[in-house]
Amino acid sequence: WGLVVVALLIRSYGMSHDLDLGRIYHPDTPKQIRAAQRFERGVFFSQLGEDYDGYPLFTSLMAAGVHRVVMATTAAVKTQVGLHAVQEDPDELIVLEWIMRIMNAVLSSLAVWVMFCLARRVVGPRMGLVAAALFCLSPLDVAACHHASGDSAAAFFALVSLLFSVRIYQRGAASDYVVAAVACMCSFAAKYHGAMTAFSLIAAHILRAQSFKELFGLASIRRALLVLATVVIVFFLANPATLVRTSEAIQQILDFVSNASRGGVMGVGESTPRVVAWALRVRANLPVFAEFMTPLMLVLSLVGIGVAFFTDKSRRVVAVLPVVYLLFGLSNKTAENAVYSTVVTPSLFLMGVVLISEL
């Protein structure tokens, strides 16, 4: 918990870096804040081309809920103490932005504790502390929570999903499946590539089975159906636009994901062969990892992924996420927005620690 406090101090330092300049630094912030304002007023769907364009807005939904609680608590306190002085309320948009930034800092700090819980199951308590300390100091995660965006929330829920995916392999309780699925969909609703944690959940389910007979047995199928039901329910709850205008909202999400996957990288066009496009995009993005992880840690992490697949199976569950991300996530995004990678940074640091623990 000491690391969590340190993480909160680091992540909250300089949080108003761009507000003092009278402008918003992150380009997605206005979209997130307007969505939170709209959600609070009960408007959950907007036509493409206006505020809502298929962008993941779960962080905005959480911020709207927190804002309601803050306003209700403030009103109750004023009533309790008899404060009737008339004063101008602060600008709602500014309040919502601060709520989102503080919420992101808290989630990113709590993720350090989740990281330790995950790492001690994979590499033991001592090396688990090392992994948590590395993640605590991760410059990318510190930078991400300074913005009113969904990256920190996506990273937090992805890490929770990873933790419970490992618990699925090690324990296999129905509650582990439910929490892993809920967290996976919350990560997806905050940033769509957070859905990649589903591969770790599936890997855990498969690795837990001792045979094909057990994998396709009645108990295994029940667990799979439980996950499927949970995914469907949370998908609609975490993306409220799908409850209002189901087909249109889902189409907007599909269109957004399709457009985002065409992220421009020099030399990549529609006619570029897929393998070549993948290689060019990976080459453009890997230096970004080296910058925020340091080249040494990146090398340790990549080698650690290989080590994980030849040691304990619980390590394979974690290693699946960075592998899927490197193959599909990294290759479909430009190098301009590094915070896109916060979903995978904890697992990469953990893979580096896996290698160190084997030396």
mmCIF file with all atom_site columns, C-alpha atoms in Angstrom, residues 117-118 121-122 160-172 176 180 200-201 204 208 312-318 350:
data_model
loop_
_atom_site.group_PDB
_atom_site.id
_atom_site.type_symbol
_atom_site.label_atom_id
_atom_site.label_alt_id
_atom_site.label_comp_id
_atom_site.label_asym_id
_atom_site.label_entity_id
_atom_site.label_seq_id
_atom_site.pdbx_PDB_ins_code
_atom_site.Cartn_x
_atom_site.Cartn_y
_atom_site.Cartn_z
_atom_site.occupancy
_atom_site.B_iso_or_equiv
_atom_site.pdbx_formal_charge
_atom_site.auth_seq_id
_atom_site.auth_comp_id
_atom_site.auth_asym_id
_atom_site.auth_atom_id
_atom_site.pdbx_PDB_model_num
ATOM 1  C CA . CYS A 1 117 ? -1.680  -8.961  -6.479  1.00 0.00 ? 117 CYS A CA 1
ATOM 2  C CA . LEU A 1 118 ? -1.169  -10.266 -10.013 1.00 0.00 ? 118 LEU A CA 1
ATOM 3  C CA . ARG A 1 121 ? 0.711   -15.025 -8.141  1.00 0.00 ? 121 ARG A CA 1
ATOM 4  C CA . VAL A 1 122 ? 3.061   -15.195 -11.114 1.00 0.00 ? 122 VAL A CA 1
ATOM 5  C CA . VAL A 1 160 ? -8.088  -6.454  -13.076 1.00 0.00 ? 160 VAL A CA 1
ATOM 6  C CA . SER A 1 161 ? -9.185  -8.769  -15.880 1.00 0.00 ? 161 SER A CA 1
ATOM 7  C CA . LEU A 1 162 ? -5.650  -10.175 -16.118 1.00 0.00 ? 162 LEU A CA 1
ATOM 8  C CA . LEU A 1 163 ? -5.562  -10.813 -12.371 1.00 0.00 ? 163 LEU A CA 1
ATOM 9  C CA . PHE A 1 164 ? -8.813  -12.747 -12.417 1.00 0.00 ? 164 PHE A CA 1
ATOM 10 C CA . SER A 1 165 ? -7.813  -14.584 -15.591 1.00 0.00 ? 165 SER A CA 1
ATOM 11 C CA . VAL A 1 166 ? -4.804  -15.917 -13.688 1.00 0.00 ? 166 VAL A CA 1
ATOM 12 C CA . ARG A 1 167 ? -7.175  -16.819 -10.839 1.00 0.00 ? 167 ARG A CA 1
ATOM 13 C CA . ILE A 1 168 ? -9.284  -18.715 -13.389 1.00 0.00 ? 168 ILE A CA 1
ATOM 14 C CA . TYR A 1 169 ? -6.286  -20.882 -14.241 1.00 0.00 ? 169 TYR A CA 1
ATOM 15 C CA . GLN A 1 170 ? -5.196  -21.307 -10.625 1.00 0.00 ? 170 GLN A CA 1
ATOM 16 C CA . ARG A 1 171 ? -8.635  -21.650 -9.000  1.00 0.00 ? 171 ARG A CA 1
ATOM 17 C CA . GLY A 1 172 ? -11.411 -21.634 -11.575 1.00 0.00 ? 172 GLY A CA 1
ATOM 18 C CA . ASP A 1 176 ? -13.325 -15.402 -11.164 1.00 0.00 ? 176 ASP A CA 1
ATOM 19 C CA . ALA A 1 180 ? -12.605 -11.218 -15.415 1.00 0.00 ? 180 ALA A CA 1
ATOM 20 C CA . SER A 1 200 ? -5.982  -14.009 -21.640 1.00 0.00 ? 200 SER A CA 1
ATOM 21 C CA . LEU A 1 201 ? -9.340  -15.066 -20.201 1.00 0.00 ? 201 LEU A CA 1
ATOM 22 C CA . ALA A 1 204 ? -6.772  -19.368 -18.842 1.00 0.00 ? 204 ALA A CA 1
ATOM 23 C CA . ARG A 1 208 ? -7.025  -25.046 -16.920 1.00 0.00 ? 208 ARG A CA 1
ATOM 24 C CA . ASP A 1 312 ? 4.558   -21.738 -15.402 1.00 0.00 ? 312 ASP A CA 1
ATOM 25 C CA . LYS A 1 313 ? 1.228   -21.737 -17.244 1.00 0.00 ? 313 LYS A CA 1
ATOM 26 C CA . SER A 1 314 ? -0.074  -18.806 -15.219 1.00 0.00 ? 314 SER A CA 1
ATOM 27 C CA . ARG A 1 315 ? 2.680   -16.742 -16.833 1.00 0.00 ? 315 ARG A CA 1
ATOM 28 C CA . ARG A 1 316 ? 1.396   -17.749 -20.236 1.00 0.00 ? 316 ARG A CA 1
ATOM 29 C CA . VAL A 1 317 ? -2.000  -16.318 -19.345 1.00 0.00 ? 317 VAL A CA 1
ATOM 30 C CA . VAL A 1 318 ? -0.385  -12.910 -18.783 1.00 0.00 ? 318 VAL A CA 1
ATOM 31 C CA . LEU A 1 350 ? 5.692   -8.126  -15.460 1.00 0.00 ? 350 LEU A CA 1
#
